[in-house]
Short mmCIF file of C-alpha atoms in Angstrom, two decimals:
data_model
loop_
_atom_site.label_atom_id
_atom_site.label_comp_id
_atom_site.label_asym_id
_atom_site.label_seq_id
_atom_site.Cartn_x
_atom_site.Cartn_y
_atom_site.Cartn_z
CA MET A 1 -149.88 -76.03 -83.46
CA LYS A 2 -146.70 -73.98 -83.92
CA ARG A 3 -148.70 -71.17 -85.60
CA VAL A 4 -151.00 -71.09 -82.64
CA ILE A 5 -148.11 -70.78 -80.21
CA GLU A 6 -146.50 -68.03 -82.22
CA PHE A 7 -149.83 -66.15 -82.36
CA ILE A 8 -150.18 -66.37 -78.50
CA GLU A 9 -146.57 -65.33 -78.00
CA ASN A 10 -147.06 -62.31 -80.27
CA ASN A 11 -150.40 -61.16 -78.98
CA THR A 12 -150.24 -61.65 -75.17
CA SER A 13 -151.79 -58.34 -74.24
CA PHE A 14 -154.79 -58.97 -76.69
CA ILE A 15 -155.32 -62.52 -75.55
CA ILE A 16 -155.31 -61.67 -71.85
CA THR A 17 -157.75 -58.78 -72.28
CA LEU A 18 -160.21 -61.24 -74.08
CA GLY A 19 -160.91 -62.53 -70.50
CA ILE A 20 -163.40 -59.57 -69.94
CA PRO A 21 -165.87 -60.32 -72.94
CA LEU A 22 -165.44 -63.99 -72.55
CA GLY A 23 -166.53 -63.78 -68.79
CA LEU A 24 -169.63 -61.78 -69.73
CA MET A 25 -170.49 -64.24 -72.57
CA PHE A 26 -169.90 -67.09 -70.46
CA PRO A 27 -170.73 -66.49 -66.79
CA GLN A 28 -170.56 -70.21 -66.02
CA PHE A 29 -166.78 -69.47 -65.55
CA ALA A 30 -167.76 -68.12 -62.11
CA VAL A 31 -167.80 -71.62 -60.77
CA LEU A 32 -163.92 -71.39 -60.85
CA LYS A 33 -163.89 -68.56 -58.17
CA PRO A 34 -162.88 -71.04 -55.36
CA TYR A 35 -159.80 -71.97 -57.34
CA LEU A 36 -158.47 -68.34 -58.14
CA THR A 37 -155.63 -68.90 -55.50
CA GLU A 38 -154.57 -72.03 -57.04
CA PHE A 39 -154.46 -70.34 -60.63
CA LEU A 40 -152.26 -67.65 -59.11
CA MET A 41 -149.91 -70.21 -57.51
CA LEU A 42 -149.79 -72.07 -61.01
CA VAL A 43 -148.95 -68.89 -62.77
CA LEU A 44 -146.09 -68.14 -60.21
CA PHE A 45 -144.84 -71.70 -60.38
CA PHE A 46 -144.15 -71.40 -64.15
CA THR A 47 -142.69 -67.92 -63.82
CA PHE A 48 -140.41 -69.07 -60.93
CA LEU A 49 -139.09 -71.90 -63.14
CA LYS A 50 -136.93 -69.26 -64.76
CA LEU A 51 -135.57 -67.86 -61.56
CA GLU A 52 -132.41 -68.86 -59.70
CA PHE A 53 -132.90 -68.60 -55.97
CA GLN A 54 -129.43 -67.12 -55.51
CA ASP A 55 -130.48 -64.31 -57.87
CA LEU A 56 -133.39 -63.47 -55.62
CA LEU A 57 -130.97 -63.15 -52.69
CA LYS A 58 -128.67 -60.83 -54.77
CA VAL A 59 -131.62 -58.66 -55.59
CA SER A 60 -132.74 -58.33 -51.95
CA LYS A 61 -129.29 -56.47 -51.36
CA LYS A 62 -130.46 -53.59 -53.45
CA VAL A 63 -131.84 -51.87 -50.36
CA LYS A 64 -132.18 -48.41 -51.72
CA LEU A 65 -134.09 -49.42 -54.84
CA ILE A 66 -136.44 -51.72 -52.92
CA LEU A 67 -137.09 -49.19 -50.25
CA PHE A 68 -137.89 -46.58 -52.89
CA ALA A 69 -140.43 -49.01 -54.46
CA VAL A 70 -142.09 -49.88 -51.31
CA VAL A 71 -142.54 -46.28 -49.97
CA PHE A 72 -143.62 -45.05 -53.28
CA ASP A 73 -146.12 -47.92 -53.86
CA LEU A 74 -147.58 -48.08 -50.36
CA ILE A 75 -147.47 -44.52 -49.14
CA LEU A 76 -146.86 -41.84 -51.65
CA LEU A 77 -148.98 -42.99 -54.55
CA PRO A 78 -151.90 -43.74 -52.26
CA ILE A 79 -151.66 -40.34 -50.67
CA SER A 80 -151.56 -38.63 -54.03
CA VAL A 81 -154.67 -40.68 -55.27
CA PHE A 82 -156.45 -39.53 -52.04
CA VAL A 83 -155.54 -35.87 -52.58
CA ILE A 84 -156.71 -35.91 -56.26
CA LEU A 85 -160.06 -37.48 -55.29
CA LYS A 86 -160.44 -35.04 -52.37
CA ILE A 87 -159.88 -32.12 -54.80
CA LEU A 88 -162.57 -33.64 -57.12
CA LYS A 89 -164.91 -34.07 -54.19
CA VAL A 90 -165.85 -37.53 -54.84
CA GLU A 91 -168.40 -39.38 -52.54
CA ASP A 92 -167.04 -40.63 -49.20
CA PHE A 93 -167.48 -44.30 -50.05
CA LEU A 94 -165.54 -43.69 -53.29
CA LEU A 95 -162.76 -41.86 -51.42
CA ALA A 96 -162.41 -44.73 -49.06
CA SER A 97 -162.56 -47.39 -51.70
CA TYR A 98 -159.92 -46.03 -53.83
CA LEU A 99 -157.56 -45.16 -51.09
CA LEU A 100 -157.79 -48.89 -50.19
CA PHE A 101 -157.36 -49.76 -54.02
CA SER A 102 -154.33 -47.58 -54.05
CA ALA A 103 -152.76 -48.91 -50.88
CA VAL A 104 -152.80 -52.68 -51.50
CA PRO A 105 -149.48 -54.64 -51.96
CA ALA A 106 -148.11 -55.71 -55.39
CA GLY A 107 -150.04 -58.34 -57.06
CA VAL A 108 -148.74 -61.87 -56.97
CA ALA A 109 -149.39 -62.22 -60.66
CA SER A 110 -147.32 -59.12 -61.32
CA ALA A 111 -144.23 -61.26 -61.36
CA SER A 112 -145.65 -63.09 -64.51
CA ILE A 113 -146.83 -59.87 -66.11
CA THR A 114 -143.30 -58.52 -65.53
CA ASP A 115 -141.80 -61.65 -67.26
CA ILE A 116 -144.23 -61.08 -70.18
CA LEU A 117 -143.15 -57.53 -70.45
CA GLU A 118 -139.45 -58.52 -70.21
CA GLY A 119 -138.83 -56.75 -67.03
CA ASP A 120 -136.75 -57.93 -63.95
CA THR A 121 -138.84 -60.78 -62.58
CA ILE A 122 -136.64 -61.31 -59.65
CA LEU A 123 -136.85 -57.65 -58.60
CA SER A 124 -140.68 -57.85 -58.97
CA THR A 125 -140.78 -61.04 -56.82
CA THR A 126 -138.74 -59.27 -54.07
CA ILE A 127 -141.26 -56.24 -54.11
CA ILE A 128 -144.25 -58.53 -53.96
CA ILE A 129 -142.85 -60.30 -50.90
CA ILE A 130 -141.82 -57.07 -49.15
CA THR A 131 -144.95 -55.12 -49.84
CA HIS A 132 -147.04 -57.96 -48.60
CA ILE A 133 -145.26 -57.76 -45.26
CA ILE A 134 -145.52 -54.11 -44.88
CA ALA A 135 -148.87 -53.37 -46.21
CA PRO A 136 -150.68 -54.63 -43.15
CA ILE A 137 -148.94 -51.76 -41.27
CA THR A 138 -149.30 -48.98 -43.95
CA ILE A 139 -152.99 -49.66 -44.90
CA PRO A 140 -154.27 -49.10 -41.30
CA LEU A 141 -152.00 -46.15 -40.91
CA LEU A 142 -153.16 -44.38 -44.13
CA PHE A 143 -156.78 -44.90 -43.02
CA TYR A 144 -156.21 -43.49 -39.58
CA ILE A 145 -154.36 -40.54 -40.71
CA LEU A 146 -156.34 -39.55 -43.76
CA LEU A 147 -159.82 -40.76 -42.80
CA ARG A 148 -159.64 -41.06 -39.08
CA LYS A 149 -161.04 -44.66 -39.73
CA VAL A 150 -159.59 -47.59 -37.78
CA ILE A 151 -159.05 -50.62 -39.85
CA HIS A 152 -158.00 -53.86 -38.20
CA VAL A 153 -155.86 -56.16 -40.48
CA ASP A 154 -155.57 -59.82 -39.93
CA TYR A 155 -151.84 -60.11 -39.87
CA LEU A 156 -151.82 -63.85 -39.47
CA ASN A 157 -154.20 -64.39 -42.38
CA ILE A 158 -152.19 -62.20 -44.67
CA SER A 159 -149.01 -63.87 -43.72
CA THR A 160 -150.44 -67.40 -44.30
CA THR A 161 -151.79 -66.11 -47.76
CA LEU A 162 -148.31 -64.84 -48.59
CA ILE A 163 -146.62 -68.12 -47.78
CA LYS A 164 -149.16 -70.09 -49.84
CA LEU A 165 -149.23 -67.89 -52.74
CA ILE A 166 -145.48 -67.17 -53.15
CA PHE A 167 -143.25 -69.34 -51.16
CA ILE A 168 -144.90 -72.69 -52.13
CA PRO A 169 -144.71 -72.11 -55.77
CA LEU A 170 -141.19 -70.66 -55.36
CA ILE A 171 -139.92 -73.80 -53.48
CA LEU A 172 -141.73 -76.27 -55.61
CA SER A 173 -140.40 -74.67 -58.83
CA GLN A 174 -136.85 -74.91 -57.56
CA ILE A 175 -137.37 -78.57 -56.56
CA PHE A 176 -138.91 -79.41 -59.99
CA LYS A 177 -136.19 -77.58 -61.89
CA TYR A 178 -133.24 -79.47 -60.26
CA THR A 179 -135.30 -82.75 -60.46
CA PHE A 180 -136.54 -82.50 -64.04
CA LYS A 181 -133.95 -80.45 -65.80
CA ARG A 182 -134.74 -81.56 -69.32
CA LEU A 183 -138.46 -81.22 -68.87
CA THR A 184 -137.92 -77.57 -67.29
CA THR A 185 -136.07 -76.61 -70.38
CA GLN A 186 -138.93 -77.64 -72.63
CA ILE A 187 -141.54 -75.76 -70.28
CA ALA A 188 -139.43 -72.71 -70.18
CA SER A 189 -139.57 -72.37 -73.97
CA LYS A 190 -143.38 -72.28 -73.70
CA ASN A 191 -143.50 -70.33 -70.56
CA LYS A 192 -145.03 -67.20 -72.04
CA VAL A 193 -147.86 -69.23 -73.75
CA ILE A 194 -148.66 -71.10 -70.44
CA THR A 195 -148.75 -68.06 -68.15
CA THR A 196 -150.70 -66.06 -70.87
CA LEU A 197 -153.44 -68.75 -70.99
CA ILE A 198 -153.73 -69.04 -67.21
CA LEU A 199 -153.89 -65.15 -66.85
CA LEU A 200 -156.76 -65.32 -69.65
CA LEU A 201 -158.63 -67.75 -67.47
CA LEU A 202 -158.11 -65.62 -64.36
CA GLY A 203 -159.54 -62.58 -66.26
CA THR A 204 -162.44 -64.59 -67.56
CA THR A 205 -163.42 -65.84 -64.08
CA ILE A 206 -163.22 -62.40 -62.38
CA SER A 207 -165.53 -61.02 -65.33
CA ALA A 208 -167.87 -63.87 -64.89
CA ILE A 209 -168.12 -63.35 -61.03
CA ASN A 210 -169.23 -59.91 -61.75
CA TYR A 211 -171.81 -60.79 -64.43
CA ASN A 212 -175.07 -60.53 -62.42
CA PHE A 213 -174.39 -57.12 -61.04
CA ILE A 214 -173.10 -55.81 -64.39
CA VAL A 215 -176.10 -57.04 -66.26
CA LYS A 216 -178.55 -55.54 -63.60
CA ASN A 217 -176.66 -52.31 -63.20
CA PRO A 218 -174.86 -51.66 -66.46
CA ILE A 219 -174.51 -47.85 -66.19
CA GLU A 220 -173.29 -47.90 -62.48
CA SER A 221 -170.97 -50.77 -63.20
CA ILE A 222 -169.40 -49.07 -66.24
CA GLY A 223 -168.92 -45.94 -64.21
CA PHE A 224 -167.05 -47.68 -61.43
CA ILE A 225 -164.93 -49.68 -63.97
CA LEU A 226 -164.10 -46.49 -66.06
CA PHE A 227 -163.26 -44.54 -62.68
CA SER A 228 -160.49 -47.08 -61.99
CA ILE A 229 -158.74 -46.91 -65.23
CA PRO A 230 -157.07 -43.42 -64.85
CA ILE A 231 -155.74 -44.69 -61.54
CA TYR A 232 -154.24 -47.75 -63.15
CA LEU A 233 -152.73 -45.49 -65.76
CA LEU A 234 -151.31 -43.20 -62.98
CA PHE A 235 -149.71 -46.21 -61.31
CA MET A 236 -148.14 -47.25 -64.73
CA ILE A 237 -146.90 -43.86 -66.05
CA VAL A 238 -145.68 -42.10 -62.95
CA PRO A 239 -143.30 -44.86 -61.60
CA PHE A 240 -142.07 -45.44 -65.13
CA TYR A 241 -141.20 -41.74 -65.80
CA ILE A 242 -139.80 -40.79 -62.35
CA THR A 243 -137.09 -43.60 -62.70
CA PRO A 244 -135.18 -42.72 -65.91
CA PHE A 245 -131.96 -43.42 -64.02
CA LEU A 246 -132.70 -47.19 -63.79
CA PRO A 247 -132.18 -49.87 -66.35
CA MET A 248 -135.46 -50.48 -68.46
CA LYS A 249 -135.90 -53.99 -66.92
CA GLU A 250 -136.03 -52.52 -63.48
CA ARG A 251 -138.34 -49.67 -64.56
CA ILE A 252 -140.80 -52.16 -65.98
CA SER A 253 -140.62 -54.13 -62.64
CA ILE A 254 -141.33 -50.87 -60.63
CA PHE A 255 -144.45 -49.94 -62.62
CA ALA A 256 -145.58 -53.55 -63.16
CA THR A 257 -145.84 -54.43 -59.44
CA LYS A 258 -147.83 -51.32 -58.83
CA THR A 259 -150.11 -51.33 -61.82
CA PHE A 260 -150.84 -55.05 -61.34
CA MET A 261 -151.60 -54.90 -57.67
CA ASN A 262 -153.37 -57.32 -55.28
CA VAL A 263 -156.93 -56.02 -55.64
CA THR A 264 -158.30 -59.17 -54.17
CA ILE A 265 -156.86 -58.24 -50.78
CA GLY A 266 -158.50 -54.93 -51.01
CA VAL A 267 -161.76 -56.44 -51.79
CA ILE A 268 -161.55 -58.79 -48.73
CA LEU A 269 -160.61 -55.78 -46.57
CA ALA A 270 -163.46 -53.81 -47.94
CA LEU A 271 -165.99 -56.47 -47.27
CA SER A 272 -164.68 -56.64 -43.62
CA PHE A 273 -164.34 -52.89 -42.74
CA LEU A 274 -165.99 -50.84 -45.32
CA ASP A 275 -169.59 -51.01 -46.66
CA ALA A 276 -170.88 -53.30 -49.27
CA LYS A 277 -170.78 -50.73 -52.02
CA ALA A 278 -167.07 -50.08 -51.39
CA SER A 279 -166.21 -53.80 -51.70
CA LEU A 280 -168.26 -53.83 -55.06
CA VAL A 281 -166.28 -50.92 -56.29
CA LEU A 282 -162.99 -52.73 -55.73
CA THR A 283 -164.54 -56.03 -57.20
CA LEU A 284 -165.30 -54.20 -60.43
CA ALA A 285 -161.86 -52.52 -60.41
CA GLN A 286 -160.43 -55.95 -60.86
CA ILE A 287 -161.84 -56.02 -64.44
CA PRO A 288 -159.56 -53.36 -66.09
CA TRP A 289 -156.60 -55.20 -64.46
CA SER A 290 -156.08 -57.39 -67.30
CA LEU A 291 -156.60 -54.60 -69.79
CA MET A 292 -153.59 -52.73 -68.55
CA ILE A 293 -151.03 -55.12 -70.19
CA PHE A 294 -151.88 -53.43 -73.63
CA PRO A 295 -150.97 -49.80 -72.60
CA SER A 296 -148.05 -51.18 -70.68
CA GLU A 297 -146.64 -52.74 -73.87
CA ILE A 298 -147.19 -49.62 -75.77
CA LEU A 299 -145.40 -47.61 -73.09
CA ILE A 300 -142.35 -49.87 -73.06
CA LYS A 301 -142.19 -49.87 -77.01
CA LEU A 302 -142.50 -46.17 -77.30
CA ASN A 303 -139.63 -45.68 -74.79
CA LYS A 304 -137.45 -48.40 -76.20
CA LYS A 305 -137.69 -46.67 -79.63
CA ALA A 306 -137.06 -43.19 -78.17
CA PRO A 307 -133.74 -41.81 -79.49
CA ALA A 308 -130.91 -41.81 -76.93
CA LYS A 309 -130.20 -38.17 -75.62
#
Protein backbone atom coordinates (compact mmCIF):
# COMPACT_ATOMS: atom_id res chain seq x y z
CA MET A 1 0.00 0.00 0.00
CA LYS A 2 2.87 2.35 0.85
CA ARG A 3 4.39 1.81 -2.60
CA VAL A 4 1.05 2.58 -4.29
CA ILE A 5 0.74 5.84 -2.33
CA GLU A 6 4.31 6.82 -3.21
CA PHE A 7 3.69 6.02 -6.89
CA ILE A 8 0.57 8.24 -6.97
CA GLU A 9 2.34 11.10 -5.16
CA ASN A 10 5.29 10.95 -7.57
CA ASN A 11 3.21 10.60 -10.75
CA THR A 12 0.19 12.88 -10.24
CA SER A 13 0.22 14.38 -13.74
CA PHE A 14 0.44 10.96 -15.42
CA ILE A 15 -2.38 9.53 -13.30
CA ILE A 16 -4.72 12.49 -13.87
CA THR A 17 -4.19 12.33 -17.66
CA LEU A 18 -5.18 8.64 -17.63
CA GLY A 19 -8.77 9.89 -17.31
CA ILE A 20 -8.95 10.52 -21.07
CA PRO A 21 -8.19 6.97 -22.30
CA LEU A 22 -10.08 5.41 -19.38
CA GLY A 23 -13.23 7.38 -20.25
CA LEU A 24 -13.05 6.19 -23.87
CA MET A 25 -12.34 2.60 -22.82
CA PHE A 26 -15.12 2.59 -20.24
CA PRO A 27 -17.92 4.92 -21.45
CA GLN A 28 -20.09 3.55 -18.61
CA PHE A 29 -18.48 6.22 -16.41
CA ALA A 30 -20.84 8.70 -18.11
CA VAL A 31 -23.46 7.65 -15.54
CA LEU A 32 -21.52 9.76 -13.04
CA LYS A 33 -22.31 12.97 -14.96
CA PRO A 34 -25.00 14.13 -12.45
CA TYR A 35 -22.41 13.93 -9.67
CA LEU A 36 -19.68 16.12 -11.20
CA THR A 37 -20.59 19.01 -8.90
CA GLU A 38 -20.29 16.77 -5.85
CA PHE A 39 -16.89 15.51 -7.03
CA LEU A 40 -15.67 19.09 -7.33
CA MET A 41 -16.98 19.90 -3.87
CA LEU A 42 -15.19 16.85 -2.49
CA VAL A 43 -11.91 17.88 -4.13
CA LEU A 44 -12.22 21.34 -2.59
CA PHE A 45 -13.14 19.95 0.82
CA PHE A 46 -9.86 18.01 1.02
CA THR A 47 -7.89 20.95 -0.41
CA PHE A 48 -9.40 23.42 2.07
CA LEU A 49 -8.49 21.17 5.02
CA LYS A 50 -4.96 22.54 4.61
CA LEU A 51 -6.12 26.17 4.70
CA GLU A 52 -6.52 28.51 7.60
CA PHE A 53 -9.50 30.83 7.17
CA GLN A 54 -7.57 33.81 8.55
CA ASP A 55 -4.94 33.27 5.83
CA LEU A 56 -7.69 33.65 3.21
CA LEU A 57 -8.58 37.02 4.73
CA LYS A 58 -4.91 38.09 4.66
CA VAL A 59 -4.52 37.22 0.96
CA SER A 60 -7.70 39.15 0.09
CA LYS A 61 -5.81 42.28 1.17
CA LYS A 62 -3.38 41.87 -1.77
CA VAL A 63 -5.64 44.09 -3.84
CA LYS A 64 -3.19 44.96 -6.64
CA LEU A 65 -2.17 41.34 -7.24
CA ILE A 66 -5.75 40.07 -7.27
CA LEU A 67 -6.88 42.95 -9.50
CA PHE A 68 -4.06 42.15 -11.94
CA ALA A 69 -5.02 38.45 -12.03
CA VAL A 70 -8.72 39.17 -12.56
CA VAL A 71 -8.25 41.81 -15.30
CA PHE A 72 -5.65 39.67 -17.06
CA ASP A 73 -7.75 36.47 -16.87
CA LEU A 74 -11.18 37.87 -17.67
CA ILE A 75 -10.39 40.70 -20.10
CA LEU A 76 -6.87 40.85 -21.56
CA LEU A 77 -6.36 37.16 -22.36
CA PRO A 78 -9.84 36.68 -23.91
CA ILE A 79 -9.30 39.75 -26.12
CA SER A 80 -5.87 38.41 -27.13
CA VAL A 81 -7.35 35.04 -28.12
CA PHE A 82 -10.12 36.80 -30.06
CA VAL A 83 -7.59 38.91 -32.00
CA ILE A 84 -5.41 35.89 -32.81
CA LEU A 85 -8.40 33.87 -34.06
CA LYS A 86 -9.67 36.84 -36.02
CA ILE A 87 -6.28 37.11 -37.77
CA LEU A 88 -6.41 33.36 -38.49
CA LYS A 89 -9.91 33.88 -39.98
CA VAL A 90 -11.54 30.95 -38.20
CA GLU A 91 -15.24 30.22 -38.66
CA ASP A 92 -17.67 32.40 -36.73
CA PHE A 93 -18.90 29.59 -34.46
CA LEU A 94 -15.28 28.82 -33.45
CA LEU A 95 -14.60 32.50 -32.84
CA ALA A 96 -17.59 32.76 -30.49
CA SER A 97 -16.82 29.39 -28.86
CA TYR A 98 -13.21 30.18 -28.00
CA LEU A 99 -14.00 33.72 -26.89
CA LEU A 100 -16.38 32.21 -24.36
CA PHE A 101 -13.82 29.49 -23.54
CA SER A 102 -11.23 32.20 -22.81
CA ALA A 103 -13.55 34.37 -20.74
CA VAL A 104 -14.85 31.88 -18.16
CA PRO A 105 -13.80 32.26 -14.50
CA ALA A 106 -11.13 30.22 -12.73
CA GLY A 107 -12.01 26.57 -12.32
CA VAL A 108 -13.10 25.43 -8.89
CA ALA A 109 -10.69 22.49 -9.09
CA SER A 110 -7.78 24.84 -9.91
CA ALA A 111 -7.27 25.30 -6.15
CA SER A 112 -6.52 21.59 -5.90
CA ILE A 113 -4.29 21.70 -8.98
CA THR A 114 -2.43 24.63 -7.40
CA ASP A 115 -1.95 22.54 -4.28
CA ILE A 116 -0.57 19.62 -6.33
CA LEU A 117 1.78 22.02 -8.14
CA GLU A 118 2.86 23.47 -4.75
CA GLY A 119 1.51 26.95 -5.46
CA ASP A 120 -0.32 29.41 -3.22
CA THR A 121 -3.65 27.63 -2.70
CA ILE A 122 -5.10 30.48 -0.66
CA LEU A 123 -4.40 32.99 -3.45
CA SER A 124 -5.98 30.60 -5.98
CA THR A 125 -9.10 30.26 -3.84
CA THR A 126 -9.41 34.05 -3.63
CA ILE A 127 -9.06 34.38 -7.43
CA ILE A 128 -11.67 31.63 -7.95
CA ILE A 129 -14.20 33.44 -5.78
CA ILE A 130 -13.62 36.91 -7.29
CA THR A 131 -13.58 35.76 -10.94
CA HIS A 132 -16.89 33.95 -10.41
CA ILE A 133 -18.38 37.15 -9.04
CA ILE A 134 -17.05 39.36 -11.88
CA ALA A 135 -17.34 36.98 -14.88
CA PRO A 136 -21.13 37.42 -15.18
CA ILE A 137 -20.37 41.08 -16.00
CA THR A 138 -17.27 40.66 -18.18
CA ILE A 139 -18.56 37.80 -20.38
CA PRO A 140 -21.65 39.66 -21.69
CA LEU A 141 -19.53 42.82 -22.05
CA LEU A 142 -16.89 41.07 -24.18
CA PHE A 143 -19.51 39.46 -26.42
CA TYR A 144 -21.30 42.75 -26.93
CA ILE A 145 -18.14 44.74 -27.70
CA LEU A 146 -16.33 42.15 -29.82
CA LEU A 147 -19.20 40.30 -31.51
CA ARG A 148 -22.13 42.66 -31.05
CA LYS A 149 -23.95 39.68 -29.60
CA VAL A 150 -26.07 39.99 -26.48
CA ILE A 151 -25.65 37.26 -23.88
CA HIS A 152 -27.94 37.18 -20.87
CA VAL A 153 -26.28 35.62 -17.85
CA ASP A 154 -28.23 34.06 -15.01
CA TYR A 155 -26.56 35.93 -12.15
CA LEU A 156 -28.64 34.19 -9.46
CA ASN A 157 -27.80 30.72 -10.77
CA ILE A 158 -24.07 31.49 -11.00
CA SER A 159 -24.10 32.98 -7.48
CA THR A 160 -25.90 29.91 -6.12
CA THR A 161 -23.43 27.61 -7.88
CA LEU A 162 -20.53 29.61 -6.45
CA ILE A 163 -21.87 29.28 -2.91
CA LYS A 164 -22.48 25.56 -3.36
CA LEU A 165 -19.13 24.75 -4.97
CA ILE A 166 -16.79 26.91 -2.91
CA PHE A 167 -18.25 28.19 0.33
CA ILE A 168 -19.92 24.94 1.49
CA PRO A 169 -16.68 22.88 1.19
CA LEU A 170 -14.74 25.78 2.73
CA ILE A 171 -17.01 26.05 5.79
CA LEU A 172 -17.37 22.27 6.24
CA SER A 173 -13.61 21.76 5.99
CA GLN A 174 -12.97 24.31 8.73
CA ILE A 175 -15.62 22.75 11.00
CA PHE A 176 -14.19 19.27 10.34
CA LYS A 177 -10.63 20.48 10.98
CA TYR A 178 -11.37 21.89 14.42
CA THR A 179 -13.69 19.02 15.39
CA PHE A 180 -11.46 16.13 14.29
CA LYS A 181 -7.93 17.48 14.64
CA ARG A 182 -6.11 14.13 14.75
CA LEU A 183 -8.05 12.71 11.79
CA THR A 184 -7.44 15.92 9.82
CA THR A 185 -3.69 15.51 10.32
CA GLN A 186 -3.86 11.95 9.01
CA ILE A 187 -5.94 12.99 5.99
CA ALA A 188 -3.65 15.95 5.25
CA SER A 189 -0.69 13.56 4.88
CA LYS A 190 -2.61 11.72 2.12
CA ASN A 191 -4.23 14.83 0.64
CA LYS A 192 -2.31 14.71 -2.64
CA VAL A 193 -3.30 11.08 -3.24
CA ILE A 194 -6.97 11.71 -2.49
CA THR A 195 -7.31 14.80 -4.71
CA THR A 196 -5.35 13.12 -7.54
CA LEU A 197 -7.72 10.12 -7.56
CA ILE A 198 -10.83 12.33 -7.51
CA LEU A 199 -9.45 14.44 -10.39
CA LEU A 200 -8.74 11.20 -12.27
CA LEU A 201 -12.39 10.21 -11.78
CA LEU A 202 -13.53 13.64 -13.00
CA GLY A 203 -11.41 13.38 -16.15
CA THR A 204 -12.64 9.85 -16.83
CA THR A 205 -16.27 10.93 -16.50
CA ILE A 206 -15.86 13.95 -18.82
CA SER A 207 -14.13 11.78 -21.42
CA ALA A 208 -16.87 9.13 -21.14
CA ILE A 209 -19.61 11.76 -21.60
CA ASN A 210 -18.12 12.63 -25.01
CA TYR A 211 -17.62 9.01 -26.07
CA ASN A 212 -20.52 8.77 -28.55
CA PHE A 213 -19.65 11.92 -30.50
CA ILE A 214 -15.93 11.09 -30.55
CA VAL A 215 -16.56 7.58 -31.88
CA LYS A 216 -19.01 8.77 -34.55
CA ASN A 217 -17.00 11.87 -35.55
CA PRO A 218 -13.36 11.05 -34.74
CA ILE A 219 -11.69 13.49 -37.15
CA GLU A 220 -13.86 16.48 -36.20
CA SER A 221 -13.56 15.64 -32.50
CA ILE A 222 -9.78 15.39 -32.63
CA GLY A 223 -9.69 18.71 -34.52
CA PHE A 224 -11.72 20.50 -31.84
CA ILE A 225 -9.63 18.96 -29.05
CA LEU A 226 -6.31 19.82 -30.69
CA PHE A 227 -7.48 23.37 -31.44
CA SER A 228 -7.99 24.06 -27.73
CA ILE A 229 -4.53 22.85 -26.63
CA PRO A 230 -2.55 25.91 -27.89
CA ILE A 231 -5.02 28.14 -26.04
CA TYR A 232 -4.46 26.19 -22.83
CA LEU A 233 -0.70 26.52 -23.33
CA LEU A 234 -1.08 30.26 -23.93
CA PHE A 235 -2.96 30.56 -20.63
CA MET A 236 -0.17 28.66 -18.91
CA ILE A 237 2.92 30.30 -20.39
CA VAL A 238 1.92 33.98 -20.71
CA PRO A 239 0.76 34.56 -17.07
CA PHE A 240 3.81 32.70 -15.79
CA TYR A 241 6.41 34.65 -17.76
CA ILE A 242 4.91 38.12 -17.36
CA THR A 243 5.10 37.80 -13.56
CA PRO A 244 8.82 37.18 -12.87
CA PHE A 245 8.62 39.73 -10.05
CA LEU A 246 6.30 37.47 -8.01
CA PRO A 247 7.32 34.59 -5.71
CA MET A 248 7.15 31.19 -7.46
CA LYS A 249 4.11 30.08 -5.42
CA GLU A 250 2.12 33.12 -6.56
CA ARG A 251 3.22 32.72 -10.20
CA ILE A 252 1.94 29.13 -10.08
CA SER A 253 -1.40 30.31 -8.68
CA ILE A 254 -1.79 32.99 -11.36
CA PHE A 255 -1.30 30.61 -14.28
CA ALA A 256 -3.07 27.61 -12.68
CA THR A 257 -6.30 29.52 -12.05
CA LYS A 258 -6.37 30.54 -15.72
CA THR A 259 -5.21 27.29 -17.28
CA PHE A 260 -7.54 25.13 -15.20
CA MET A 261 -10.61 27.29 -15.76
CA ASN A 262 -14.31 26.58 -15.28
CA VAL A 263 -15.11 25.28 -18.76
CA THR A 264 -18.38 23.79 -17.47
CA ILE A 265 -19.89 27.25 -17.07
CA GLY A 266 -18.87 27.95 -20.67
CA VAL A 267 -20.66 24.79 -21.85
CA ILE A 268 -23.83 25.83 -20.05
CA LEU A 269 -23.72 29.37 -21.51
CA ALA A 270 -22.99 28.01 -25.00
CA LEU A 271 -26.01 25.70 -24.80
CA SER A 272 -28.20 28.63 -23.75
CA PHE A 273 -26.97 31.44 -26.00
CA LEU A 274 -24.85 30.03 -28.83
CA ASP A 275 -25.54 27.15 -31.21
CA ALA A 276 -25.25 23.42 -30.48
CA LYS A 277 -21.92 23.14 -32.29
CA ALA A 278 -20.42 25.86 -30.09
CA SER A 279 -21.43 23.98 -26.96
CA LEU A 280 -19.87 20.83 -28.41
CA VAL A 281 -16.59 22.69 -29.01
CA LEU A 282 -16.48 23.71 -25.35
CA THR A 283 -17.51 20.25 -24.16
CA LEU A 284 -14.65 18.65 -26.09
CA ALA A 285 -12.29 21.40 -24.87
CA GLN A 286 -12.73 19.96 -21.37
CA ILE A 287 -10.84 16.83 -22.40
CA PRO A 288 -7.32 18.39 -22.65
CA TRP A 289 -7.97 20.14 -19.31
CA SER A 290 -6.52 17.28 -17.28
CA LEU A 291 -3.59 16.91 -19.70
CA MET A 292 -2.35 20.40 -18.84
CA ILE A 293 -1.02 19.35 -15.45
CA PHE A 294 1.84 17.54 -17.23
CA PRO A 295 3.27 20.60 -19.09
CA SER A 296 2.54 22.67 -15.97
CA GLU A 297 4.88 20.51 -13.92
CA ILE A 298 7.54 20.68 -16.65
CA LEU A 299 7.25 24.49 -16.79
CA ILE A 300 7.71 24.78 -13.02
CA LYS A 301 10.63 22.33 -12.87
CA LEU A 302 12.47 24.08 -15.72
CA ASN A 303 12.15 27.47 -14.04
CA LYS A 304 13.05 26.19 -10.58
CA LYS A 305 16.23 24.74 -12.04
CA ALA A 306 17.06 27.93 -13.95
CA PRO A 307 20.16 29.63 -12.54
CA ALA A 308 19.54 32.84 -10.61
CA LYS A 309 20.54 36.02 -12.46
